Coordinates of C-alpha atoms in Angstrom, one line a residue:
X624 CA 0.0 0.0 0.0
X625 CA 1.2 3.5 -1.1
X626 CA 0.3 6.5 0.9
X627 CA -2.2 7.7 -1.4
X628 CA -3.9 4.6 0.2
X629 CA -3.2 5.3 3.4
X630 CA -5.0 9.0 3.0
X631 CA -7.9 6.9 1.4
X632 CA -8.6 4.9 4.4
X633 CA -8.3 7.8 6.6
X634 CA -10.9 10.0 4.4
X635 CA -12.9 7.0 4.4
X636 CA -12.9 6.0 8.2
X637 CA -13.6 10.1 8.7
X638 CA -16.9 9.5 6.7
X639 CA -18.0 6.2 7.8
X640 CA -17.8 7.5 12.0
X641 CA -19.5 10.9 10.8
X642 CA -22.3 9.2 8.7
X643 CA -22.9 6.1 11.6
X644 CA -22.5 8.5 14.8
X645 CA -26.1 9.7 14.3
X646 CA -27.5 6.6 12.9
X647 CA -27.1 4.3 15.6
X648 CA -28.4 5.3 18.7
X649 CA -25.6 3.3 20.7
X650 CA -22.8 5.1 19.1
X651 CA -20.8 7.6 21.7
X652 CA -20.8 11.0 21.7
X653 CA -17.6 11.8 19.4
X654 CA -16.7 15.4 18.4
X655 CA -15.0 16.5 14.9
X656 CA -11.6 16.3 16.0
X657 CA -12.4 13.0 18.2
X658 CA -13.3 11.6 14.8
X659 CA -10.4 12.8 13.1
X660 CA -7.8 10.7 15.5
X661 CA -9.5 8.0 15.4
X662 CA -9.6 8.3 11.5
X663 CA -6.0 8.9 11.4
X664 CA -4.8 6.1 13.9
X665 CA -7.3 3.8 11.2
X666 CA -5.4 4.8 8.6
X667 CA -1.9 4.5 10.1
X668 CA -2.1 1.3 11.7
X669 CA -4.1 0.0 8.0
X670 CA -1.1 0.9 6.9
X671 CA 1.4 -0.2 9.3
X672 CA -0.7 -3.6 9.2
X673 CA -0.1 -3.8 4.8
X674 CA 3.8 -3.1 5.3
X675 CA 3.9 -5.7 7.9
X676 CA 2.8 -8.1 4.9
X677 CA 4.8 -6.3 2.3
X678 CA 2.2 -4.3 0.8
X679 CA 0.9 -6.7 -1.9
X680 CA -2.4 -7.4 -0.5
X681 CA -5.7 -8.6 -2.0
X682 CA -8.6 -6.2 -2.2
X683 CA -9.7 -8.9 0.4
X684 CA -6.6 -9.0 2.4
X685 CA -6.8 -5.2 2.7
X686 CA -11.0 -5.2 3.8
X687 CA -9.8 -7.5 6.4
X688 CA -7.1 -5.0 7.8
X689 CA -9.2 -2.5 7.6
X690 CA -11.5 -4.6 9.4
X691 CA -9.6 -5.3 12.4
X692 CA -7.9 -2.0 12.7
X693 CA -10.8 -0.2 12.4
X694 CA -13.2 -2.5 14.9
X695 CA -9.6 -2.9 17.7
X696 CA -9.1 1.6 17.2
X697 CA -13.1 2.2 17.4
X698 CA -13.4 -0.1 20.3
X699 CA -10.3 0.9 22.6
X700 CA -11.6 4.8 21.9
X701 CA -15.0 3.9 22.6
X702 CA -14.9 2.1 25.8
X703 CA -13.1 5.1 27.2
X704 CA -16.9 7.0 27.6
X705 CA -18.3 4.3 29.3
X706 CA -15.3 3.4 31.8
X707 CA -15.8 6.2 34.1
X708 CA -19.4 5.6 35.1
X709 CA -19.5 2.1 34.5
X710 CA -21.3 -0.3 37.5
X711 CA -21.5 -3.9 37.9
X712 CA -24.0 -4.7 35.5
X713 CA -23.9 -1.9 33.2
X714 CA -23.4 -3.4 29.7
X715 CA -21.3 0.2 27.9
X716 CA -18.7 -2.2 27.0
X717 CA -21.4 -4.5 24.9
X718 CA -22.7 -1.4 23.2
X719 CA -19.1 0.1 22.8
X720 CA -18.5 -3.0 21.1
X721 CA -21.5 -2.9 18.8
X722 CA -20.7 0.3 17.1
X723 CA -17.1 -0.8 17.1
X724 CA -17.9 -3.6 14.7
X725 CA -20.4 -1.7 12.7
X726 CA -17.6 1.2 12.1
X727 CA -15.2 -2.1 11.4
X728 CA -17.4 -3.3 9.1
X729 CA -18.5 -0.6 6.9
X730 CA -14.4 0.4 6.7
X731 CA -13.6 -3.3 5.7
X732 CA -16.0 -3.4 3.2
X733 CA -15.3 0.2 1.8
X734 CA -11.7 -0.6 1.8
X735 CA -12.0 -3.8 0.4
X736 CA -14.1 -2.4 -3.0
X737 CA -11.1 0.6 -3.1
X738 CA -8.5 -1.2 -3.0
X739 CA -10.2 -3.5 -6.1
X740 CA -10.5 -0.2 -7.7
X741 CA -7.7 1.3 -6.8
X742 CA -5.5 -1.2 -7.3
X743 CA -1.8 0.1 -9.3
X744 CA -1.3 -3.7 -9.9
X745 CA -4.9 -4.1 -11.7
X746 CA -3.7 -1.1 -14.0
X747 CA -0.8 -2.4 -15.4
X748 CA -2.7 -5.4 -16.2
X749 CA -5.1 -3.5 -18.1
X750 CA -2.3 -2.2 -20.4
X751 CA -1.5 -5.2 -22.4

């Protein structure tokens, strides 16, 4: 993955918080620049996670990465608003974890269909 991907993933992860934060009613309460970290660290470790398998993924292998580094950054940020106030029995971790996987999922799957698109590899092909 290039850096140009990296931005990608970032921009993308940016949109998918801001478009799910009102939609589902058990997301936290996340500000502008709240969402911008936590779309940055997505996009760093996405691309820490492609270098650390040389940077010739799939389209799939690269949905999955964006997968897990999106759901393991979204959950760890999350949990932090319900940790505070949490009792015995509250469940914030459960609902924390919810809109951590719907955030991971919508990335994956948008960074997945990108990186198909995308692809430099897929160009060259094209050319013969």
């Amino acid at each position: 993955m290039n850096w140009r991907g990296a931005i990608t993933r970032t921009i993308v992860s940016f949109l998918v918080i801001w478009a799910l934060k009102d939609s589902l009613r058990v997301f936290p309460p996340i500000t502008y620049g709240g969402m911008a970290i936590v779309a940055v660290l997505i996009g760093v470790i996405g691309y820490l996670g492609d270098e650390v398998f040389g940077g010739y993924l799939s389209a799939y292998g690269r949905g999955l990465i964006g997968f897990i580094a999106a759901g393991g950054v979204c959950s760890v940020y999350f949990s932090f608003f319900y940790a505070p106030n949490m009792p015995v029995y509250h469940y914030g971790y459960l609902w924390s974890g919810a809109s951590a996987v719907a955030v991971g999922l919508v990335v994956g799957i948008a960074d997945g269909i990108l990186a198909f698109y995308i692809d430099p590899r897929r160009r060259v092909r094209n050319k013969e």
